[in-house]
């Protein structure tokens, strides 16, 4: 069975009917959806690797297909200071990290954070040596300026044994090529 | 230099290749621990079908995938690195996906603050005196500069300059869109694309910002 999920607010029928309904109305809606998808896919393909303009509030032709965002749908961060943190110590209610300013990496800083600053879903990523991103700044959300600070832990894929061996081989080669005076 | 003018910075990562859009679903990303469970639960899904998949995760990430193109984008600078991590992780998992090209896009919406600066900017890029005798009140609307002979592995750059979209509400806004395009060798796959993004992401960002700063310095001093 092919996956089909379409925003329920836009088309008021469920996915079973959408794909398997045989009424003339169902067929017409399927054709309508397909035509809109084709327009969108063609427009994306023409962009190649260039950025496809934000379409939350553009693409009037595609309005029926996509969820309608709030009229003032702007949600962006306008000014922020960002650090990359490396966890150096973990305590019962807090942890310490070494921070590198992403805009000025000349000097590292040390800071303590409360565990309550960490999202529930990120707590499992809090281990010694873990990397996180800390941001302090101003966000613009639907017309409201908000001062905010948040932490997000880096999610990495585990290396396979083969990848690890390849990296270690490359490191060894680099090390062997160093000419010491 | 551009910090005085910069209002919104957007970043996009685009992969061209052979994709199955139906795989790209918030719950798939969460199952691979690439995003938080809560983000997957609260994702705003526009569509997930075999031809097109499009959704927003956690109010910070937009993903849109067709059969030949996969794009990640965010307008929130603290999430530039998490987005890079996520895109790279996706293609490490889908390592055998055929990928032919990668685009690292740095987009700047800058406010020129007043009409005088706005006119000055367009006039500096394309001297309007060349048109004054034949057109009434000419103005520059948009232009594209392409790097014809890129050096080494820096990728080909394509810079689009146009007015900021009115919906963004940037006062006397100019949009400068720097596309860093990388063609991959034949038979390249997701793993190679992920590696390229890891290697080039930060340098592209630095270079793109420098490029825009350079133009602004030349025009506004």
CSV table of C-alpha atoms in Angstrom, one decimal:
chain,number,residue,atom,x,y,z
A,1,UNK,CA,0.0,0.0,0.0
A,2,UNK,CA,1.5,3.3,-1.0
A,3,UNK,CA,1.9,5.9,1.7
A,4,UNK,CA,-0.3,8.9,1.3
A,5,UNK,CA,-0.6,11.6,3.9
A,6,UNK,CA,-2.0,14.9,3.0
A,7,UNK,CA,-2.9,17.7,5.4
A,8,UNK,CA,-6.4,17.0,6.6
A,9,UNK,CA,-7.2,20.7,6.9
A,10,UNK,CA,-6.8,21.2,3.2
A,11,UNK,CA,-8.6,18.2,1.7
A,12,UNK,CA,-11.4,16.9,3.9
A,13,UNK,CA,-11.2,13.2,3.2
A,14,UNK,CA,-9.2,10.5,4.8
A,15,UNK,CA,-6.3,8.7,3.1
A,16,UNK,CA,-8.2,5.5,2.4
A,17,UNK,CA,-10.8,7.4,0.4
A,18,UNK,CA,-8.1,9.6,-1.2
A,19,UNK,CA,-6.4,6.6,-2.7
A,20,UNK,CA,-9.0,4.0,-3.1
A,21,UNK,CA,-12.3,6.0,-3.4
A,22,UNK,CA,-13.8,5.4,-6.7
A,23,UNK,CA,-16.4,8.1,-6.9
A,24,UNK,CA,-16.1,10.8,-9.5
A,25,UNK,CA,-15.4,13.3,-6.8
A,26,UNK,CA,-12.5,11.1,-5.4
A,27,UNK,CA,-11.0,10.8,-8.9
A,28,UNK,CA,-11.3,14.5,-9.5
A,29,UNK,CA,-9.5,15.3,-6.2
A,30,UNK,CA,-6.8,12.8,-6.9
A,31,UNK,CA,-6.2,14.4,-10.3
A,32,UNK,CA,-6.2,17.8,-8.7
A,33,UNK,CA,-3.6,16.8,-6.1
A,34,UNK,CA,-1.5,15.1,-8.7
A,35,UNK,CA,-1.5,18.3,-10.9
A,36,UNK,CA,-0.5,20.4,-8.0
A,37,UNK,CA,2.3,18.0,-7.0
A,38,UNK,CA,3.6,18.0,-10.6
A,39,UNK,CA,3.7,21.9,-10.6
A,40,UNK,CA,5.6,21.9,-7.4
A,41,UNK,CA,8.0,19.1,-8.5
A,42,UNK,CA,8.8,20.9,-11.8
A,43,UNK,CA,9.4,24.2,-10.0
A,44,UNK,CA,11.8,22.4,-7.6
A,45,UNK,CA,13.7,20.6,-10.4
A,46,UNK,CA,14.2,23.9,-12.2
A,47,UNK,CA,16.0,25.3,-9.2
A,48,UNK,CA,18.7,22.6,-9.3
A,49,UNK,CA,21.0,23.1,-6.2
A,50,UNK,CA,19.8,26.7,-5.7
A,51,UNK,CA,17.7,27.6,-2.7
A,52,UNK,CA,14.0,27.1,-3.3
A,53,UNK,CA,12.4,30.2,-1.9
A,54,UNK,CA,10.4,29.8,1.3
A,55,UNK,CA,7.0,28.6,0.3
A,56,UNK,CA,5.2,28.8,3.5
A,57,UNK,CA,3.4,31.9,2.2
A,58,UNK,CA,4.2,31.9,-1.5
A,59,UNK,CA,3.1,29.7,-4.3
A,60,UNK,CA,-0.5,30.9,-4.5
A,61,UNK,CA,-1.2,28.2,-7.1
A,62,UNK,CA,-0.3,25.5,-4.6
A,63,UNK,CA,-2.4,27.0,-1.8
A,64,UNK,CA,-4.9,24.1,-1.8
A,65,UNK,CA,-2.2,21.6,-1.4
A,66,UNK,CA,-0.2,23.0,1.5
A,67,UNK,CA,-1.2,23.9,5.0
A,68,UNK,CA,-2.1,27.5,5.5
A,69,UNK,CA,0.4,29.2,7.8
A,70,UNK,CA,-0.6,32.2,9.9
A,71,UNK,CA,-0.8,35.4,7.9
A,72,UNK,CA,2.2,36.8,9.7
A,73,UNK,CA,4.0,33.5,9.3
A,74,UNK,CA,7.5,34.9,10.0
A,75,UNK,CA,9.5,32.9,12.4
A,76,UNK,CA,13.2,33.4,12.4
A,77,UNK,CA,16.1,34.3,14.7
A,78,UNK,CA,17.4,37.7,14.0
A,79,UNK,CA,20.4,38.1,16.3
A,80,UNK,CA,22.2,35.5,18.3
A,81,UNK,CA,25.5,34.5,19.9
A,82,UNK,CA,26.3,30.9,19.4
A,83,UNK,CA,28.7,28.6,21.1
A,84,UNK,CA,29.7,25.0,20.6
A,85,UNK,CA,30.0,23.2,24.0
A,86,UNK,CA,31.9,20.1,25.1
A,87,UNK,CA,30.8,18.5,28.3
A,88,UNK,CA,33.6,18.2,30.8
A,89,UNK,CA,31.9,17.3,34.0
A,90,UNK,CA,28.4,16.1,35.0
A,91,UNK,CA,26.8,16.5,38.5
A,92,UNK,CA,23.4,15.6,39.9
A,93,UNK,CA,21.7,18.8,38.8
A,94,UNK,CA,24.2,20.5,36.6
A,95,UNK,CA,27.1,20.1,34.2
A,96,UNK,CA,30.2,22.0,33.2
A,97,UNK,CA,31.3,22.6,29.6
A,98,UNK,CA,34.1,24.1,27.6
A,99,UNK,CA,32.6,26.6,25.1
A,100,UNK,CA,33.9,27.8,21.8
A,101,UNK,CA,32.4,31.0,20.4
A,102,UNK,CA,31.5,30.2,16.7
A,103,UNK,CA,32.1,33.7,15.6
A,104,UNK,CA,35.4,34.1,17.5
A,105,UNK,CA,37.2,30.9,18.3
A,106,UNK,CA,40.4,32.4,19.8
A,107,UNK,CA,39.6,31.7,23.4
A,108,UNK,CA,37.5,29.0,25.1
A,109,UNK,CA,35.3,29.7,28.0
A,110,UNK,CA,34.1,27.4,30.8
A,111,UNK,CA,30.5,27.5,32.0
A,112,UNK,CA,28.1,25.6,34.2
A,113,UNK,CA,24.6,24.8,33.1
A,114,UNK,CA,21.6,23.4,35.0
A,115,UNK,CA,20.2,20.1,33.8
A,116,UNK,CA,16.8,21.8,33.5
A,117,UNK,CA,18.3,23.7,30.6
A,118,UNK,CA,18.4,20.5,28.6
A,119,UNK,CA,15.4,19.2,26.7
A,120,UNK,CA,13.9,15.9,27.9
A,121,UNK,CA,14.7,14.3,24.6
A,122,UNK,CA,18.3,15.4,24.7
A,123,UNK,CA,19.1,14.2,28.2
A,124,UNK,CA,20.2,10.8,27.0
A,125,UNK,CA,22.8,12.6,24.9
A,126,UNK,CA,24.3,14.3,27.9
A,127,UNK,CA,27.5,12.3,28.5
A,128,UNK,CA,31.1,13.3,29.2
A,129,UNK,CA,32.7,14.6,26.0
A,130,UNK,CA,29.3,15.2,24.3
A,131,UNK,CA,28.9,18.2,22.0
A,132,UNK,CA,26.1,20.7,22.2
A,133,UNK,CA,25.1,24.0,20.6
A,134,UNK,CA,24.2,26.9,22.9
A,135,UNK,CA,22.5,30.0,21.5
A,136,UNK,CA,21.5,33.2,23.2
A,137,UNK,CA,19.7,35.9,21.2
A,138,UNK,CA,16.5,37.3,19.8
A,139,UNK,CA,13.9,35.5,17.9
A,140,UNK,CA,11.1,37.0,15.8
A,141,UNK,CA,8.0,34.8,16.2
A,142,UNK,CA,4.8,35.8,14.4
A,143,UNK,CA,5.4,39.5,15.1
A,144,UNK,CA,6.7,39.0,18.7
A,145,UNK,CA,10.3,39.6,19.6
A,146,UNK,CA,11.5,37.1,22.1
A,147,UNK,CA,14.8,36.9,24.0
A,148,UNK,CA,15.8,33.3,24.3
A,149,UNK,CA,18.6,30.9,25.3
A,150,UNK,CA,18.6,27.3,24.4
A,151,UNK,CA,20.8,24.2,24.2
A,152,UNK,CA,20.7,21.5,21.6
A,153,UNK,CA,22.8,18.4,21.7
A,154,UNK,CA,24.6,17.2,18.6
A,155,UNK,CA,23.3,14.0,17.2
A,156,UNK,CA,25.9,11.9,15.4
A,157,UNK,CA,25.9,8.6,13.7
A,158,UNK,CA,28.1,5.9,15.2
A,159,UNK,CA,31.1,5.0,13.1
A,160,UNK,CA,31.2,1.5,11.7
A,161,UNK,CA,34.3,-0.6,12.4
A,162,UNK,CA,35.4,-0.1,8.8
A,163,UNK,CA,35.0,3.7,9.0
A,164,UNK,CA,36.9,3.8,12.2
A,165,UNK,CA,39.8,1.8,10.7
A,166,UNK,CA,39.9,4.0,7.6
A,167,UNK,CA,40.1,7.1,9.8
A,168,UNK,CA,42.8,5.6,11.9
A,169,UNK,CA,44.8,4.7,8.8
A,170,UNK,CA,44.5,8.2,7.5
A,171,UNK,CA,45.6,9.6,10.9
A,172,UNK,CA,48.6,7.3,10.8
A,173,UNK,CA,49.5,8.4,7.3
A,174,UNK,CA,49.3,12.0,8.3
A,175,UNK,CA,51.5,11.4,11.3
A,176,UNK,CA,54.1,9.5,9.3
A,177,UNK,CA,54.3,12.4,6.8
A,178,UNK,CA,55.1,14.9,9.5
A,179,UNK,CA,58.7,16.0,9.2
A,180,UNK,CA,60.1,16.9,12.6
A,181,UNK,CA,63.0,19.3,12.7
B,1,UNK,CA,30.4,45.0,8.1
B,2,UNK,CA,27.1,43.4,7.0
B,3,UNK,CA,26.0,42.8,10.7
B,4,UNK,CA,24.7,46.4,10.6
B,5,UNK,CA,22.4,45.5,7.8
B,6,UNK,CA,21.7,41.8,8.2
B,7,UNK,CA,18.1,41.0,9.2
B,8,UNK,CA,17.6,37.4,8.3
B,9,UNK,CA,20.1,34.7,7.4
B,10,UNK,CA,18.9,31.5,5.9
B,11,UNK,CA,20.8,28.4,5.0
B,12,UNK,CA,19.8,25.6,2.6
B,13,UNK,CA,21.4,22.3,1.8
B,14,UNK,CA,20.3,20.8,-1.5
B,15,UNK,CA,21.1,17.4,-2.8
B,16,UNK,CA,20.4,16.3,-6.4
B,17,UNK,CA,20.1,12.6,-7.0
B,18,UNK,CA,17.7,9.7,-6.8
B,19,UNK,CA,15.4,9.7,-3.8
B,20,UNK,CA,12.3,8.1,-2.4
B,21,UNK,CA,10.3,10.9,-0.9
B,22,UNK,CA,8.0,8.6,1.0
B,23,UNK,CA,10.9,7.6,3.2
B,24,UNK,CA,11.4,11.1,4.4
B,25,UNK,CA,8.9,11.4,7.3
B,26,UNK,CA,9.4,13.0,10.7
B,27,UNK,CA,8.9,9.7,12.4
B,28,UNK,CA,11.6,8.1,10.3
B,29,UNK,CA,14.0,10.8,11.4
B,30,UNK,CA,13.0,10.3,15.0
B,31,UNK,CA,13.4,6.5,14.7
B,32,UNK,CA,17.0,7.1,13.7
B,33,UNK,CA,17.4,9.5,16.6
B,34,UNK,CA,18.2,12.4,14.2
B,35,UNK,CA,15.5,14.6,15.7
B,36,UNK,CA,13.7,14.7,19.1
B,37,UNK,CA,10.6,12.5,19.5
B,38,UNK,CA,8.6,15.5,20.4
B,39,UNK,CA,9.6,17.3,17.3
B,40,UNK,CA,8.4,14.3,15.2
B,41,UNK,CA,5.1,14.2,17.0
B,42,UNK,CA,4.5,17.9,16.5
B,43,UNK,CA,5.9,18.2,13.0
B,44,UNK,CA,3.7,20.1,10.5
B,45,UNK,CA,3.3,17.8,7.5
B,46,UNK,CA,2.2,19.2,4.3
B,47,UNK,CA,2.5,16.1,2.2
B,48,UNK,CA,4.3,12.7,2.2
B,49,UNK,CA,3.8,10.8,-1.0
B,50,UNK,CA,5.9,8.9,-3.5
B,51,UNK,CA,6.5,12.0,-5.6
B,52,UNK,CA,6.9,14.7,-3.0
B,53,UNK,CA,7.4,14.9,0.7
B,54,UNK,CA,7.3,18.2,2.6
B,55,UNK,CA,7.2,19.0,6.3
B,56,UNK,CA,8.4,21.3,9.0
B,57,UNK,CA,10.1,20.0,12.1
B,58,UNK,CA,10.3,21.9,15.4
B,59,UNK,CA,9.7,25.3,13.9
B,60,UNK,CA,13.3,25.4,12.7
B,61,UNK,CA,13.7,23.0,9.9
B,62,UNK,CA,11.9,22.7,6.5
B,63,UNK,CA,12.5,19.5,4.5
B,64,UNK,CA,11.2,19.1,0.9
B,65,UNK,CA,12.1,16.0,-1.1
B,66,UNK,CA,11.1,15.1,-4.7
B,67,UNK,CA,12.4,12.1,-6.6
B,68,UNK,CA,15.4,14.1,-7.9
B,69,UNK,CA,15.9,16.8,-5.3
B,70,UNK,CA,16.2,16.9,-1.5
B,71,UNK,CA,16.4,20.2,0.4
B,72,UNK,CA,16.9,21.1,4.0
B,73,UNK,CA,16.5,24.7,5.0
B,74,UNK,CA,16.3,26.9,8.1
B,75,UNK,CA,16.0,30.6,8.9
B,76,UNK,CA,17.4,30.2,12.3
B,77,UNK,CA,21.1,30.7,12.6
B,78,UNK,CA,21.5,28.6,15.9
B,79,UNK,CA,20.2,25.7,13.9
B,80,UNK,CA,22.6,25.9,11.0
B,81,UNK,CA,25.0,23.3,12.5
B,82,UNK,CA,22.2,21.0,13.7
B,83,UNK,CA,20.7,21.1,10.2
B,84,UNK,CA,24.1,20.2,8.7
B,85,UNK,CA,24.4,17.4,11.2
B,86,UNK,CA,21.0,16.1,10.3
B,87,UNK,CA,21.5,16.3,6.5
B,88,UNK,CA,24.9,14.5,6.8
B,89,UNK,CA,23.5,11.9,9.1
B,90,UNK,CA,20.5,11.2,6.8
B,91,UNK,CA,22.9,10.5,3.9
B,92,UNK,CA,25.2,8.5,6.1
B,93,UNK,CA,22.2,6.2,6.8
B,94,UNK,CA,21.1,6.3,3.2
B,95,UNK,CA,24.8,5.9,2.1
B,96,UNK,CA,24.0,4.2,-1.2
B,97,UNK,CA,21.6,6.8,-2.5
B,98,UNK,CA,23.0,8.1,-5.8
B,99,UNK,CA,23.8,11.8,-5.5
B,100,UNK,CA,25.1,13.8,-8.5
B,101,UNK,CA,25.4,17.3,-7.0
B,102,UNK,CA,25.3,19.3,-3.7
B,103,UNK,CA,24.4,22.9,-3.2
B,104,UNK,CA,25.3,24.8,0.0
B,105,UNK,CA,23.2,28.0,0.0
B,106,UNK,CA,23.8,31.0,2.1
B,107,UNK,CA,21.0,33.6,1.8
B,108,UNK,CA,21.1,37.0,3.4
B,109,UNK,CA,18.2,39.5,3.7
B,110,UNK,CA,19.7,42.8,4.5
B,111,UNK,CA,18.0,46.1,5.2
B,112,UNK,CA,19.5,49.1,3.4
B,113,UNK,CA,17.5,51.3,5.8
B,114,UNK,CA,16.5,54.1,3.5
B,115,UNK,CA,15.6,54.9,-0.1
B,116,UNK,CA,18.9,56.6,-0.8
B,117,UNK,CA,21.0,53.5,0.1
B,118,UNK,CA,18.6,51.3,-1.8
B,119,UNK,CA,19.1,53.3,-4.9
B,120,UNK,CA,22.8,53.6,-4.3
B,121,UNK,CA,23.1,49.8,-4.0
B,122,UNK,CA,21.4,49.1,-7.3
B,123,UNK,CA,23.1,51.9,-9.1
B,124,UNK,CA,26.5,50.6,-7.9
B,125,UNK,CA,25.9,47.1,-9.2
B,126,UNK,CA,24.5,48.2,-12.5
B,127,UNK,CA,25.1,51.9,-13.4
B,128,UNK,CA,21.7,53.3,-14.2
B,129,UNK,CA,23.1,56.2,-16.0
B,130,UNK,CA,23.4,53.8,-19.0
B,131,UNK,CA,19.6,53.7,-19.1
B,132,UNK,CA,18.5,57.2,-18.0
B,133,UNK,CA,18.4,58.6,-21.5
B,134,UNK,CA,16.1,55.9,-22.8
B,135,UNK,CA,14.0,54.8,-19.8
B,136,UNK,CA,12.1,56.8,-17.2
B,137,UNK,CA,13.4,56.3,-13.7
B,138,UNK,CA,15.2,53.0,-14.3
B,139,UNK,CA,15.9,50.7,-11.3
B,140,UNK,CA,17.8,47.5,-10.9
B,141,UNK,CA,15.3,44.6,-10.1
B,142,UNK,CA,17.5,41.6,-10.0
B,143,UNK,CA,20.9,40.3,-11.2
B,144,UNK,CA,22.9,37.1,-11.2
B,145,UNK,CA,26.7,36.8,-11.1
B,146,UNK,CA,28.2,33.4,-11.9
B,147,UNK,CA,31.8,32.3,-11.3
B,148,UNK,CA,33.0,31.1,-14.6
B,149,UNK,CA,36.2,29.3,-13.6
B,150,UNK,CA,36.2,28.1,-10.1
B,151,UNK,CA,39.5,27.4,-8.4
B,152,UNK,CA,40.2,23.9,-7.2
B,153,UNK,CA,37.5,22.2,-5.1
B,154,UNK,CA,35.8,25.4,-4.0
B,155,UNK,CA,32.7,24.7,-6.0
B,156,UNK,CA,31.0,27.0,-8.5
B,157,UNK,CA,29.4,30.1,-7.1
B,158,UNK,CA,26.2,31.7,-8.3
B,159,UNK,CA,25.1,34.9,-6.6
B,160,UNK,CA,21.5,36.1,-7.1
B,161,UNK,CA,20.6,39.6,-5.9
B,162,UNK,CA,17.0,40.8,-5.8
B,163,UNK,CA,14.7,42.7,-3.5
B,164,UNK,CA,13.7,40.9,-0.3
B,165,UNK,CA,10.3,39.2,-0.5
B,166,UNK,CA,7.7,41.7,0.8
B,167,UNK,CA,6.4,39.0,3.2
B,168,UNK,CA,9.7,39.1,5.1
B,169,UNK,CA,9.0,42.8,6.0
B,170,UNK,CA,12.6,43.9,5.6
B,171,UNK,CA,12.8,47.6,5.3
B,172,UNK,CA,14.4,48.5,1.9
B,173,UNK,CA,15.4,44.9,1.8
B,174,UNK,CA,17.9,43.2,-0.5
B,175,UNK,CA,18.2,39.5,-0.8
B,176,UNK,CA,21.6,38.1,-1.7
B,177,UNK,CA,21.6,34.4,-2.4
B,178,UNK,CA,24.9,32.7,-2.6
B,179,UNK,CA,24.7,29.3,-4.2
B,180,UNK,CA,27.9,27.1,-3.8
B,181,UNK,CA,27.4,24.3,-6.3
B,182,UNK,CA,29.4,21.1,-6.2
B,183,UNK,CA,29.2,18.5,-9.0
B,184,UNK,CA,30.1,15.1,-7.7
B,185,UNK,CA,32.0,12.5,-9.6
B,186,UNK,CA,30.0,9.8,-11.4
B,187,UNK,CA,28.6,7.0,-9.2
B,188,UNK,CA,28.8,9.2,-6.1
B,189,UNK,CA,26.5,8.4,-3.3
B,190,UNK,CA,25.1,9.6,-0.1
B,191,UNK,CA,28.2,8.9,1.9
B,192,UNK,CA,30.4,11.1,-0.4
B,193,UNK,CA,27.8,13.8,-0.3
B,194,UNK,CA,27.7,13.8,3.5
B,195,UNK,CA,31.5,14.0,3.6
B,196,UNK,CA,31.5,16.9,1.2
B,197,UNK,CA,29.0,18.8,3.3
B,198,UNK,CA,31.0,18.1,6.4
B,199,UNK,CA,34.1,19.5,4.7
B,200,UNK,CA,32.7,22.5,2.9
B,201,UNK,CA,29.8,23.7,5.0
B,202,UNK,CA,31.7,26.1,7.3
B,203,UNK,CA,34.1,27.4,4.7
B,204,UNK,CA,31.2,28.1,2.3
B,205,UNK,CA,29.5,30.1,5.0
B,206,UNK,CA,32.6,32.0,5.9
B,207,UNK,CA,33.3,32.7,2.2
B,208,UNK,CA,29.8,33.7,1.4
B,209,UNK,CA,29.6,36.2,4.3
B,210,UNK,CA,33.0,37.6,3.2
B,211,UNK,CA,31.7,38.0,-0.4
B,212,UNK,CA,28.6,39.9,0.7
B,213,UNK,CA,30.7,42.0,3.2
B,214,UNK,CA,33.1,42.8,0.4
B,215,UNK,CA,30.3,44.2,-1.9
B,216,UNK,CA,28.9,46.3,0.9
B,217,UNK,CA,32.2,47.7,1.9
B,218,UNK,CA,32.9,48.7,-1.7
B,219,UNK,CA,29.5,50.4,-2.0
B,220,UNK,CA,29.0,51.9,1.4
B,221,UNK,CA,32.5,52.2,2.7
